[in-house]
């Protein structure tokens, strides 16, 4: 039995589907009620549970052979800059899952880490420096969220060394695609820009707001590449953390150019220098993942954005046109009765 934690979220929903497609038995866990999961696979054993609680972790890991820990209270830069304590509390999830994994003799454990572990001093210019794995030390990660991820990585390392659990760590770089958050404050830049451009189209507004001066550089990883990276990393014998990220760096202005081209529109840009910004420049150095896995993310930003834009456009059109559609995909309408342990 494979256990996916955070299965009601963006990446977790895709991961459950891909594991089921491979013929695996999957238990899917999230703190949210099933009705709020982004994607729901009825072939999975879907469970609502709060994984900050030690007893919940013990319960859901019974008969588990492998665990994928993607459960996390997180969001885009606006959320993580304003909710540092909440982000640090995610340490409870990884700690209790690792302890339960040890007790249940789970053989493999995946931890979803982040490019936010990288030291701030390596990301202080807009050249979009490609970060290689060793750039996480000497440590000065993103305050709150990044420190928790770095600590989580080290927990994995020491549980591997001391208790023999084969831990695998992927450092994700800005993952995007359909079935993710695009409003409400937890969305990331690609979804936020798509939403703003579509809002402008619908309302006839001729401008959009951009956080910062638009010169910040980032790379964005399409969801299919992220899932492939998790799959390959879990099959590998690589104990050290690996970047799972696109190396196609763009400025936020270039990201807006792409979305405007897809939308067939051109808007005035109103820059907001005092909005949350994150680091000046960040990209993924993929030398190590190429060396270890013979693969790296390769889906072009333009291609991934077209799919993302058209999904968000459809969602927003549906929301405008009718209230009956709730915007969540279901693979069937069964599996509605689940044990409820706690909710947020
Ligand atoms: P997401 O917010 O869509 O999914 C996370 C899920 O975890 C949510 O559904 C949430 O309800 C669940 N969760 C939170 N607290 C929980 C708890 N106490 N018990 C059980 N479930 C809980 O985020 P995502 O984009 O799918 O990210 C998945 C993982 O990848 C996270 O660990 C995140 O930090 C990491 N990551 C994501 C990105 C990205 O760009 N999406 C980048 C770097 C790292």
Tab-separated table of C-alpha atoms and ligand atoms in Angstrom:
chain	number	residue	atom	x	y	z
A	1	UNK	CA	0.000	0.000	0.000
A	2	UNK	CA	1.374	3.416	-1.001
A	3	UNK	CA	0.308	6.341	1.181
A	4	UNK	CA	0.069	9.819	-0.364
A	5	UNK	CA	-0.147	12.600	2.236
A	6	UNK	CA	-1.552	15.923	1.056
A	7	UNK	CA	-3.537	14.051	-1.615
A	8	UNK	CA	-6.290	16.667	-1.677
A	9	UNK	CA	-3.792	19.279	-2.810
A	10	UNK	CA	-2.463	20.181	-6.236
A	11	UNK	CA	0.548	17.863	-6.666
A	12	UNK	CA	-0.874	15.105	-4.420
A	13	UNK	CA	-3.994	14.777	-6.583
A	14	UNK	CA	-1.895	14.144	-9.699
A	15	UNK	CA	0.403	11.778	-7.838
A	16	UNK	CA	-2.475	9.591	-6.642
A	17	UNK	CA	-3.804	9.350	-10.199
A	18	UNK	CA	-0.413	8.439	-11.639
A	19	UNK	CA	0.224	5.740	-9.011
A	20	UNK	CA	-3.222	4.222	-9.588
A	21	UNK	CA	-2.551	4.256	-13.345
A	22	UNK	CA	0.589	2.224	-12.596
A	23	UNK	CA	-1.611	-0.377	-10.849
A	24	UNK	CA	-0.645	0.530	-7.274
A	25	UNK	CA	-2.932	0.382	-4.221
A	26	UNK	CA	-3.083	3.875	-2.782
A	27	UNK	CA	-4.278	5.399	0.468
A	28	UNK	CA	-4.822	9.140	-0.006
A	29	UNK	CA	-4.811	11.468	3.012
A	30	UNK	CA	-5.618	15.131	3.489
A	31	UNK	CA	-6.886	17.357	6.275
A	32	UNK	CA	-9.547	18.885	4.003
A	33	UNK	CA	-13.012	17.355	3.595
A	34	UNK	CA	-13.146	15.225	0.432
A	35	UNK	CA	-15.469	17.728	-1.213
A	36	UNK	CA	-12.589	20.253	-1.203
A	37	UNK	CA	-9.932	18.004	-2.756
A	38	UNK	CA	-8.692	19.332	-6.092
A	39	UNK	CA	-8.911	15.859	-7.631
A	40	UNK	CA	-10.497	12.777	-6.134
A	41	UNK	CA	-9.729	9.230	-7.296
A	42	UNK	CA	-12.317	6.758	-6.099
A	43	UNK	CA	-9.944	3.857	-6.725
A	44	UNK	CA	-7.932	5.139	-3.746
A	45	UNK	CA	-8.737	4.697	-0.067
A	46	UNK	CA	-9.471	8.377	0.626
A	47	UNK	CA	-9.134	9.504	4.229
A	48	UNK	CA	-9.538	12.864	5.944
A	49	UNK	CA	-6.994	13.179	8.752
A	50	UNK	CA	-4.857	15.803	10.467
A	51	UNK	CA	-1.292	14.598	10.009
A	52	UNK	CA	0.084	17.015	12.590
A	53	UNK	CA	-1.272	14.486	15.109
A	54	UNK	CA	0.956	11.570	16.003
A	55	UNK	CA	-1.949	9.121	16.361
A	56	UNK	CA	-3.326	10.016	12.898
A	57	UNK	CA	0.075	9.304	11.328
A	58	UNK	CA	0.230	5.921	13.054
A	59	UNK	CA	-3.248	5.036	11.910
A	60	UNK	CA	-2.851	5.980	8.248
A	61	UNK	CA	0.545	4.290	7.841
A	62	UNK	CA	-0.667	0.833	8.870
A	63	UNK	CA	0.282	-1.617	6.073
A	64	UNK	CA	2.164	1.119	4.209
A	65	UNK	CA	5.142	0.086	2.108
A	66	UNK	CA	5.980	3.613	0.971
A	67	UNK	CA	4.970	7.127	1.974
A	68	UNK	CA	4.870	10.306	-0.092
A	69	UNK	CA	4.797	13.342	2.197
A	70	UNK	CA	3.356	16.278	0.286
A	71	UNK	CA	1.135	17.466	3.136
A	72	UNK	CA	1.894	21.053	4.016
A	73	UNK	CA	0.142	24.255	4.984
A	74	UNK	CA	1.598	26.526	2.312
A	75	UNK	CA	0.932	28.870	-0.572
A	76	UNK	CA	2.568	31.465	-2.772
A	77	UNK	CA	4.980	34.137	-1.557
A	78	UNK	CA	2.147	36.253	-0.071
A	79	UNK	CA	1.072	33.340	2.128
A	80	UNK	CA	4.505	32.186	3.274
A	81	UNK	CA	5.727	35.709	4.110
A	82	UNK	CA	2.660	36.366	6.266
A	83	UNK	CA	2.222	32.943	7.939
A	84	UNK	CA	5.696	31.941	9.133
A	85	UNK	CA	4.595	30.239	12.357
A	86	UNK	CA	1.940	28.248	10.488
A	87	UNK	CA	4.594	27.168	7.978
A	88	UNK	CA	6.976	26.103	10.774
A	89	UNK	CA	4.225	23.956	12.296
A	90	UNK	CA	4.419	21.698	9.234
A	91	UNK	CA	7.374	20.209	11.076
A	92	UNK	CA	4.811	18.234	13.091
A	93	UNK	CA	3.589	16.465	9.935
A	94	UNK	CA	7.009	15.306	8.760
A	95	UNK	CA	8.173	14.425	12.278
A	96	UNK	CA	5.136	12.308	13.128
A	97	UNK	CA	5.074	10.679	9.701
A	98	UNK	CA	8.753	9.701	9.980
A	99	UNK	CA	8.225	8.305	13.498
A	100	UNK	CA	5.221	6.281	12.297
A	101	UNK	CA	7.162	5.144	9.212
A	102	UNK	CA	9.905	3.830	11.499
A	103	UNK	CA	7.417	1.989	13.735
A	104	UNK	CA	5.568	0.472	10.757
A	105	UNK	CA	8.848	-0.472	9.036
A	106	UNK	CA	8.015	1.524	5.926
A	107	UNK	CA	10.742	0.925	3.385
A	108	UNK	CA	10.623	4.154	1.333
A	109	UNK	CA	9.722	7.732	2.231
A	110	UNK	CA	9.467	10.750	-0.075
A	111	UNK	CA	9.646	14.313	1.264
A	112	UNK	CA	8.492	17.249	-0.861
A	113	UNK	CA	11.065	19.958	-0.201
A	114	UNK	CA	11.405	23.277	-1.959
A	115	UNK	CA	13.752	25.691	-3.703
A	116	UNK	CA	12.988	27.920	-0.686
A	117	UNK	CA	15.737	26.011	1.191
A	118	UNK	CA	18.385	27.835	-0.834
A	119	UNK	CA	20.517	30.475	0.849
A	120	UNK	CA	19.270	34.033	0.308
A	121	UNK	CA	22.773	35.286	-0.551
A	122	UNK	CA	22.803	33.081	-3.684
A	123	UNK	CA	19.572	34.679	-4.965
A	124	UNK	CA	20.131	38.396	-4.481
A	125	UNK	CA	20.237	39.427	-8.147
A	126	UNK	CA	17.852	39.131	-11.069
A	127	UNK	CA	20.286	37.180	-13.268
A	128	UNK	CA	18.376	34.059	-12.232
A	129	UNK	CA	21.377	32.153	-10.903
A	130	UNK	CA	20.925	28.406	-11.318
A	131	UNK	CA	21.075	26.876	-7.856
A	132	UNK	CA	22.835	23.577	-7.402
A	133	UNK	CA	22.038	21.369	-4.442
A	134	UNK	CA	25.085	22.374	-2.387
A	135	UNK	CA	23.922	26.030	-2.461
A	136	UNK	CA	21.573	25.248	0.453
A	137	UNK	CA	24.602	25.576	2.782
A	138	UNK	CA	25.785	27.575	4.678
A	139	UNK	CA	22.098	27.741	5.553
A	140	UNK	CA	20.059	30.935	5.250
A	141	UNK	CA	16.823	29.745	3.672
A	142	UNK	CA	13.487	31.539	3.272
A	143	UNK	CA	12.358	32.521	6.761
A	144	UNK	CA	9.678	30.203	8.198
A	145	UNK	CA	8.712	27.945	5.274
A	146	UNK	CA	12.276	27.416	3.979
A	147	UNK	CA	13.739	26.668	7.425
A	148	UNK	CA	11.041	24.068	8.030
A	149	UNK	CA	11.785	22.407	4.684
A	150	UNK	CA	15.527	22.369	5.366
A	151	UNK	CA	14.940	20.873	8.811
A	152	UNK	CA	12.594	18.313	7.221
A	153	UNK	CA	15.310	17.325	4.760
A	154	UNK	CA	17.740	16.713	7.625
A	155	UNK	CA	15.158	14.711	9.557
A	156	UNK	CA	14.882	12.474	6.501
A	157	UNK	CA	18.649	12.141	6.254
A	158	UNK	CA	19.021	11.127	9.901
A	159	UNK	CA	16.072	8.706	9.854
A	160	UNK	CA	17.729	7.124	6.846
A	161	UNK	CA	21.143	6.892	8.561
A	162	UNK	CA	19.912	5.804	11.989
A	163	UNK	CA	16.804	3.710	11.211
A	164	UNK	CA	17.373	2.490	7.655
A	165	UNK	CA	14.302	4.117	6.056
A	166	UNK	CA	15.181	4.854	2.424
A	167	UNK	CA	14.311	8.542	2.253
A	168	UNK	CA	14.142	10.521	-1.006
A	169	UNK	CA	13.950	14.314	-1.140
A	170	UNK	CA	12.835	16.407	-4.121
A	171	UNK	CA	13.385	20.169	-4.055
A	172	UNK	CA	10.485	21.430	-6.169
A	173	UNK	CA	10.778	24.708	-8.075
A	174	UNK	CA	7.427	26.550	-8.628
A	175	UNK	CA	5.138	23.788	-9.835
A	176	UNK	CA	2.117	24.841	-11.916
A	177	UNK	CA	-0.674	23.369	-14.035
A	178	UNK	CA	-4.437	22.780	-14.120
A	179	UNK	CA	-6.241	21.739	-10.905
A	180	UNK	CA	-4.224	24.071	-8.689
A	181	UNK	CA	-5.146	27.159	-6.672
A	182	UNK	CA	-5.662	30.251	-8.818
A	183	UNK	CA	-7.269	32.576	-6.280
A	184	UNK	CA	-7.770	32.978	-2.545
A	185	UNK	CA	-4.162	33.918	-1.665
A	186	UNK	CA	-2.411	30.519	-1.905
A	187	UNK	CA	-1.897	30.620	-5.688
A	188	UNK	CA	1.533	30.906	-7.311
A	189	UNK	CA	2.642	33.399	-9.974
A	190	UNK	CA	1.626	31.484	-13.171
A	191	UNK	CA	-1.933	30.866	-11.941
A	192	UNK	CA	-2.199	34.370	-10.459
A	193	UNK	CA	-1.117	36.021	-13.740
A	194	UNK	CA	-3.515	33.830	-15.761
A	195	UNK	CA	-6.364	34.778	-13.391
A	196	UNK	CA	-5.568	38.511	-13.551
A	197	UNK	CA	-5.415	38.491	-17.357
A	198	UNK	CA	-8.727	36.588	-17.561
A	199	UNK	CA	-10.349	38.944	-15.027
A	200	UNK	CA	-9.231	41.874	-17.179
A	201	UNK	CA	-10.741	40.208	-20.252
A	202	UNK	CA	-14.042	39.505	-18.539
A	203	UNK	CA	-14.367	42.970	-17.005
A	204	UNK	CA	-12.912	45.017	-19.840
A	205	UNK	CA	-10.230	46.355	-17.479
A	206	UNK	CA	-7.109	47.427	-19.376
A	207	UNK	CA	-4.396	46.947	-16.755
A	208	UNK	CA	-3.067	44.304	-14.388
A	209	UNK	CA	-1.185	44.564	-11.094
A	210	UNK	CA	2.261	42.982	-10.846
A	211	UNK	CA	4.007	42.355	-7.540
A	212	UNK	CA	7.442	44.042	-7.608
A	213	UNK	CA	9.019	45.566	-10.720
A	214	UNK	CA	8.527	42.440	-12.847
A	215	UNK	CA	12.279	41.845	-13.170
A	216	UNK	CA	12.414	39.010	-10.598
A	217	UNK	CA	13.520	35.764	-12.299
A	218	UNK	CA	12.083	32.319	-11.662
A	219	UNK	CA	11.722	28.961	-13.375
A	220	UNK	CA	8.349	27.214	-13.454
A	221	UNK	CA	7.908	23.437	-13.542
A	222	UNK	CA	4.902	21.889	-15.259
A	223	UNK	CA	3.062	19.357	-13.111
A	224	UNK	CA	3.731	16.382	-15.429
A	225	UNK	CA	7.490	16.947	-15.059
A	226	UNK	CA	7.118	17.138	-11.275
A	227	UNK	CA	5.252	13.808	-11.131
A	228	UNK	CA	7.814	12.151	-13.413
A	229	UNK	CA	10.608	13.476	-11.182
A	230	UNK	CA	8.970	12.024	-8.047
A	231	UNK	CA	8.510	8.664	-9.760
A	232	UNK	CA	12.137	8.463	-10.946
A	233	UNK	CA	13.518	9.679	-7.626
A	234	UNK	CA	11.524	7.067	-5.692
A	235	UNK	CA	12.858	4.302	-7.961
A	236	UNK	CA	16.439	5.549	-7.588
A	237	UNK	CA	18.955	4.995	-4.813
A	238	UNK	CA	19.710	8.727	-4.431
A	239	UNK	CA	19.707	9.641	-0.734
A	240	UNK	CA	20.728	13.294	-1.117
A	241	UNK	CA	18.159	15.999	-2.006
A	242	UNK	CA	17.728	16.642	-5.730
A	243	UNK	CA	16.317	19.647	-7.576
A	244	UNK	CA	13.081	18.803	-9.390
A	245	UNK	CA	12.710	21.979	-11.406
A	246	UNK	CA	12.692	23.470	-14.869
A	247	UNK	CA	15.843	25.336	-15.889
A	248	UNK	CA	13.942	27.683	-18.234
A	249	UNK	CA	14.307	30.953	-16.323
A	250	UNK	CA	12.066	33.920	-17.130
A	251	UNK	CA	11.378	37.275	-15.539
A	252	UNK	CA	7.876	37.901	-14.208
A	253	UNK	CA	7.490	40.410	-17.063
A	254	UNK	CA	8.301	37.620	-19.544
A	255	UNK	CA	5.787	35.360	-17.795
A	256	UNK	CA	3.160	38.083	-18.300
A	257	UNK	CA	4.217	38.416	-21.975
A	258	UNK	CA	3.560	34.691	-22.463
A	259	UNK	CA	0.154	34.748	-20.777
A	260	UNK	CA	-0.848	37.840	-22.768
A	261	UNK	CA	0.196	36.130	-26.006
A	262	UNK	CA	-1.892	33.058	-25.112
A	263	UNK	CA	-4.855	35.288	-24.197
A	264	UNK	CA	-4.430	37.486	-27.301
A	265	UNK	CA	-4.355	40.647	-25.238
A	266	UNK	CA	-1.981	43.398	-24.081
A	267	UNK	CA	-2.488	45.175	-20.770
A	268	UNK	CA	-0.982	48.139	-19.003
A	269	UNK	CA	1.276	46.928	-16.156
A	270	UNK	CA	0.903	48.524	-12.754
A	271	UNK	CA	3.851	47.576	-10.589
A	272	UNK	CA	3.479	47.177	-6.831
A	273	UNK	CA	6.956	47.561	-5.273
A	274	UNK	CA	5.740	47.019	-1.711
A	275	UNK	CA	3.972	43.672	-2.396
A	276	UNK	CA	5.643	40.418	-1.161
A	277	UNK	CA	8.509	39.644	-3.534
A	278	UNK	CA	10.599	36.702	-2.400
A	279	UNK	CA	14.155	36.492	-3.697
A	280	UNK	CA	15.396	38.535	-6.683
A	281	UNK	CA	16.396	35.620	-8.893
A	282	UNK	CA	16.201	31.820	-8.821
A	283	UNK	CA	16.638	28.997	-11.303
A	284	UNK	CA	17.286	25.260	-11.085
A	285	UNK	CA	20.707	23.790	-11.851
A	286	UNK	CA	19.911	20.329	-13.180
A	287	UNK	CA	23.406	18.839	-13.421
A	288	UNK	CA	22.867	16.500	-10.469
A	289	UNK	CA	19.439	15.190	-11.491
A	290	UNK	CA	20.745	14.568	-15.026
A	291	UNK	CA	23.730	12.698	-13.619
A	292	UNK	CA	21.699	10.591	-11.170
A	293	UNK	CA	18.442	10.023	-13.046
A	294	UNK	CA	19.461	10.619	-16.682
A	295	UNK	CA	16.473	12.979	-16.933
A	296	UNK	CA	15.391	16.534	-16.164
A	297	UNK	CA	12.159	18.533	-16.490
A	298	UNK	CA	11.778	19.622	-20.110
A	299	UNK	CA	8.182	20.788	-20.702
A	300	UNK	CA	8.380	24.296	-22.121
A	301	UNK	CA	6.760	27.088	-20.138
A	302	UNK	CA	4.696	28.242	-23.105
A	303	UNK	CA	3.204	24.718	-23.530
A	304	UNK	CA	2.414	24.283	-19.835
A	305	UNK	CA	0.958	27.782	-19.584
A	306	UNK	CA	-1.414	27.159	-22.498
A	307	UNK	CA	-2.935	24.194	-20.642
A	308	UNK	CA	-3.039	26.086	-17.347
A	309	UNK	CA	-4.556	29.205	-18.887
A	310	UNK	CA	-7.266	27.285	-20.689
A	311	UNK	CA	-8.220	25.334	-17.521
A	312	UNK	CA	-8.422	28.525	-15.408
A	313	UNK	CA	-10.348	30.259	-18.199
A	314	UNK	CA	-12.859	27.401	-18.230
A	315	UNK	CA	-13.174	27.436	-14.435
A	316	UNK	CA	-13.740	31.193	-14.336
A	317	UNK	CA	-16.208	31.046	-17.234
A	318	UNK	CA	-18.128	28.311	-15.433
A	319	UNK	CA	-18.143	30.326	-12.215
A	320	UNK	CA	-19.403	33.361	-14.077
A	321	UNK	CA	-21.999	31.503	-16.097
A	322	UNK	CA	-23.415	29.161	-13.512
A	323	UNK	CA	-23.078	28.450	-9.820
A	324	UNK	CA	-23.935	24.735	-10.025
A	325	UNK	CA	-20.454	23.724	-11.218
A	326	UNK	CA	-18.021	23.567	-8.283
A	327	UNK	CA	-14.826	23.443	-10.362
A	328	UNK	CA	-13.485	20.210	-8.894
A	329	UNK	CA	-12.822	17.127	-10.993
A	330	UNK	CA	-14.134	13.744	-9.874
A	331	UNK	CA	-13.230	10.458	-11.468
A	332	UNK	CA	-16.582	9.043	-10.323
A	333	UNK	CA	-19.261	9.927	-7.838
A	334	UNK	CA	-18.632	7.112	-5.363
A	335	UNK	CA	-16.487	6.889	-2.236
A	336	UNK	CA	-18.207	9.642	-0.324
A	337	UNK	CA	-18.297	7.876	3.048
A	338	UNK	CA	-15.023	8.330	4.824
A	339	UNK	CA	-13.785	8.389	8.371
A	340	UNK	CA	-13.534	11.967	9.595
A	341	UNK	CA	-10.804	12.458	12.142
A	342	UNK	CA	-10.489	16.188	12.297
A	343	UNK	CA	-10.739	19.196	10.100
A	344	UNK	CA	-9.107	22.567	9.899
B	1	LIG	P1	-1.181	22.156	-1.805
B	1	LIG	O1	-1.394	23.206	-0.784
B	1	LIG	O2	-2.055	22.171	-3.004
B	1	LIG	O3	-1.270	20.709	-1.134
B	1	LIG	C1	-0.878	20.442	0.183
B	1	LIG	C2	-1.990	19.671	0.853
B	1	LIG	O4	-1.587	19.331	2.185
B	1	LIG	C3	-3.287	20.492	0.962
B	1	LIG	O5	-4.347	19.849	0.302
B	1	LIG	C4	-3.514	20.577	2.464
B	1	LIG	O6	-4.882	20.531	2.830
B	1	LIG	C5	-2.748	19.374	2.975
B	1	LIG	N1	-2.435	19.514	4.383
B	1	LIG	C6	-2.023	20.627	5.051
B	1	LIG	N2	-1.906	20.399	6.359
B	1	LIG	C7	-2.262	19.109	6.546
B	1	LIG	C8	-2.367	18.289	7.698
B	1	LIG	N3	-2.102	18.765	8.926
B	1	LIG	N4	-2.770	17.008	7.541
B	1	LIG	C9	-3.081	16.533	6.304
B	1	LIG	N5	-3.004	17.261	5.183
B	1	LIG	C10	-2.596	18.533	5.296
B	1	LIG	O7	0.359	22.244	-2.219
B	1	LIG	P2	1.106	21.562	-3.446
B	1	LIG	O8	1.425	22.643	-4.408
B	1	LIG	O9	0.401	20.352	-3.907
B	1	LIG	O10	2.475	21.147	-2.731
B	1	LIG	C11	2.718	19.829	-2.256
B	1	LIG	C12	4.069	19.780	-1.565
B	1	LIG	O11	5.086	20.248	-2.453
B	1	LIG	C13	4.145	20.666	-0.314
B	1	LIG	O12	4.935	20.022	0.657
B	1	LIG	C14	4.867	21.898	-0.806
B	1	LIG	O13	5.569	22.549	0.227
B	1	LIG	C15	5.818	21.292	-1.834
B	1	LIG	N6	6.222	22.289	-2.840
B	1	LIG	C16	5.315	22.748	-3.746
B	1	LIG	C17	5.713	23.701	-4.664
B	1	LIG	C18	4.755	24.243	-5.695
B	1	LIG	O14	5.148	25.109	-6.453
B	1	LIG	N7	3.510	23.783	-5.761
B	1	LIG	C19	7.029	24.180	-4.674
B	1	LIG	C20	7.920	23.691	-3.727
B	1	LIG	C21	7.517	22.729	-2.819
